[in-house]
Each structure stands twice: as structure tokens, then as C-alpha cells.
């Protein structure tokens, strides 16, 4: 799910992340972390298992512990025995995600103020620092769809080779 969100947001998967539901956390275990807890290994967890084990209908996704992008994922409907073929796919996209390392919500607000006002003291610096012609209201849906679809192509279950005698 982390990689799917990264692709759908247009981010670069360059920061730590965690999912949490109730008291349970999933991320990438790091013996050197100083956050006071060690998450379960997200690489070994499946969404259906998380929902089954926790009963959670809401899962939080925290990306970039410095910028603290906290997302709330609400499970609206669960279908039993569905195929994963063709998943994930982008259902909807609205607006453009903030650039990486912009400084969280307060930094993003300052960034938007600076790039939209040529008289802002940081206008030129922020314009050069961020993505070219950044517009928070314009999303390249085709590029995001292609990136998410590429994940479905890599996650097609591999058929086991069977031996015949």
C-alpha cells in the first residue's frame, strides 16, 4: 500500500513511513530508531490481514517523519474473495501533492504563498527550488495512472512451476 500511495501522490519514496491502526504499527523496522517503538514489518503485511487482525475501518499513513504527512485511509467496503488482478488502480485524483521536503503543512502553505506572489521575498528561491510551474490544482492524472498501473504489472502473482513425471 505504501508504494501505491507514493505513486498515486507522485512522491519519490525517499522517507520513512508507518501505517497504524489502533495501537498496532507497520513500517520498516530499524534497530537504530529513536521513536520509542519498533513497527511490525510492513513488507510482510497485507491490507486484508491488517483489517482482519485489527478490525480497523480506519488506518493512518504517516509519511516523512520530519514533515509529518498524516493521511487517514477509511475502508468503505470490503469484498470477500475478489481477485487482485489489475490492482492497484487509480480511481480518482484531485489536485497535486506537495513537493517532497517542503516542510509539512506549514512549509507547504509558505511555499504556495511564495510562488504565487512575485513580491514575496522567497518567490524566486522557492520557484527555482520546487517543481517547474507548480500548480496545486493541476494533476497529471495520466502519469499517476501509469505509475500506479505499473505496480499492478509487477505484482501479478507468479505461477508456481509444477513438476510432472
Coordinates of C-alpha atoms in Angstrom, one line a residue, residues 62-164:
X62 CA 2.4 8.7 8.3
X63 CA 5.0 9.6 5.7
X64 CA 8.2 11.6 6.2
X65 CA 8.6 11.8 10.0
X66 CA 10.2 15.2 9.7
X67 CA 7.4 16.8 7.6
X68 CA 4.8 14.5 9.2
X69 CA 2.3 14.0 6.4
X70 CA -0.5 12.2 8.2
X71 CA -3.2 10.6 5.9
X72 CA -6.4 8.9 7.0
X73 CA -7.4 5.9 5.0
X74 CA -11.1 4.9 5.5
X75 CA -12.2 1.4 4.4
X76 CA -15.6 1.9 2.9
X77 CA -16.4 -1.5 1.7
X78 CA -14.7 -4.9 1.9
X79 CA -15.3 -7.6 -0.8
X80 CA -14.5 -11.2 0.1
X81 CA -12.8 -13.5 -2.4
X82 CA -12.0 -10.8 -5.0
X83 CA -9.2 -11.1 -7.4
X84 CA -6.1 -8.9 -7.1
X85 CA -5.6 -8.9 -10.8
X86 CA -5.3 -5.4 -12.2
X87 CA -4.8 -3.9 -8.7
X88 CA -3.9 -1.4 -7.7
X89 CA -5.5 1.2 -9.9
X90 CA -6.1 4.9 -9.5
X91 CA -9.8 5.6 -9.0
X92 CA -9.7 9.4 -8.7
X93 CA -7.2 12.2 -8.4
X94 CA -7.8 15.8 -7.3
X95 CA -5.1 18.4 -7.0
X96 CA -1.4 17.9 -6.9
X97 CA 0.5 16.7 -3.9
X98 CA 3.0 19.0 -2.2
X99 CA 6.7 18.6 -3.3
X100 CA 8.9 16.4 -1.2
X101 CA 10.8 18.1 1.7
X102 CA 8.6 21.2 1.6
X103 CA 8.3 21.3 5.4
X104 CA 5.0 19.7 6.1
X105 CA 1.7 21.5 6.1
X106 CA 3.1 24.8 7.4
X107 CA 6.0 24.7 4.9
X108 CA 3.7 23.9 2.1
X109 CA 1.5 26.9 2.9
X110 CA 4.6 29.1 2.9
X111 CA 5.8 27.6 -0.4
X112 CA 2.4 28.3 -2.0
X113 CA 2.4 31.9 -0.7
X114 CA 5.9 32.4 -2.0
X115 CA 5.4 31.0 -5.5
X116 CA 2.1 32.8 -6.1
X117 CA 3.4 36.3 -5.1
X118 CA 6.3 37.7 -7.2
X119 CA 6.8 40.3 -4.5
X120 CA 7.4 37.7 -1.8
X121 CA 11.0 37.7 -0.5
X122 CA 11.3 34.0 -1.2
X123 CA 9.5 33.9 -4.5
X124 CA 12.5 33.4 -6.8
X125 CA 14.2 30.9 -4.5
X126 CA 11.0 28.8 -4.0
X127 CA 10.2 28.9 -7.7
X128 CA 13.6 27.5 -8.5
X129 CA 13.6 25.0 -5.7
X130 CA 10.3 23.4 -6.4
X131 CA 8.9 21.6 -9.5
X132 CA 8.7 23.7 -12.6
X133 CA 5.4 25.6 -13.0
X134 CA 3.9 24.0 -9.8
X135 CA 0.1 24.5 -9.7
X136 CA -1.6 22.7 -6.7
X137 CA -4.8 22.5 -8.7
X138 CA -3.4 20.7 -11.7
X139 CA -2.7 17.0 -11.6
X140 CA -1.2 14.9 -14.3
X141 CA -3.7 12.1 -14.0
X142 CA -2.4 10.1 -16.9
X143 CA 1.1 10.0 -15.4
X144 CA -0.2 9.0 -12.0
X145 CA -2.4 6.3 -13.5
X146 CA 0.5 4.9 -15.5
X147 CA 2.7 4.8 -12.4
X148 CA 0.1 3.0 -10.3
X149 CA -0.7 0.6 -13.2
X150 CA 3.0 -0.2 -13.4
X151 CA 2.7 -1.6 -9.9
X152 CA -0.1 -3.9 -10.9
X153 CA 2.1 -5.3 -13.6
X154 CA 4.9 -6.1 -11.1
X155 CA 2.5 -7.6 -8.6
X156 CA 0.9 -10.2 -10.8
X157 CA 1.2 -13.4 -8.8
X158 CA 3.9 -15.7 -10.1
X159 CA 2.6 -19.1 -11.1
X160 CA 4.4 -21.9 -9.4
X161 CA 6.2 -24.2 -11.7
X162 CA 4.7 -27.7 -11.4
X163 CA 6.7 -30.8 -11.9
X164 CA 5.2 -33.6 -13.9

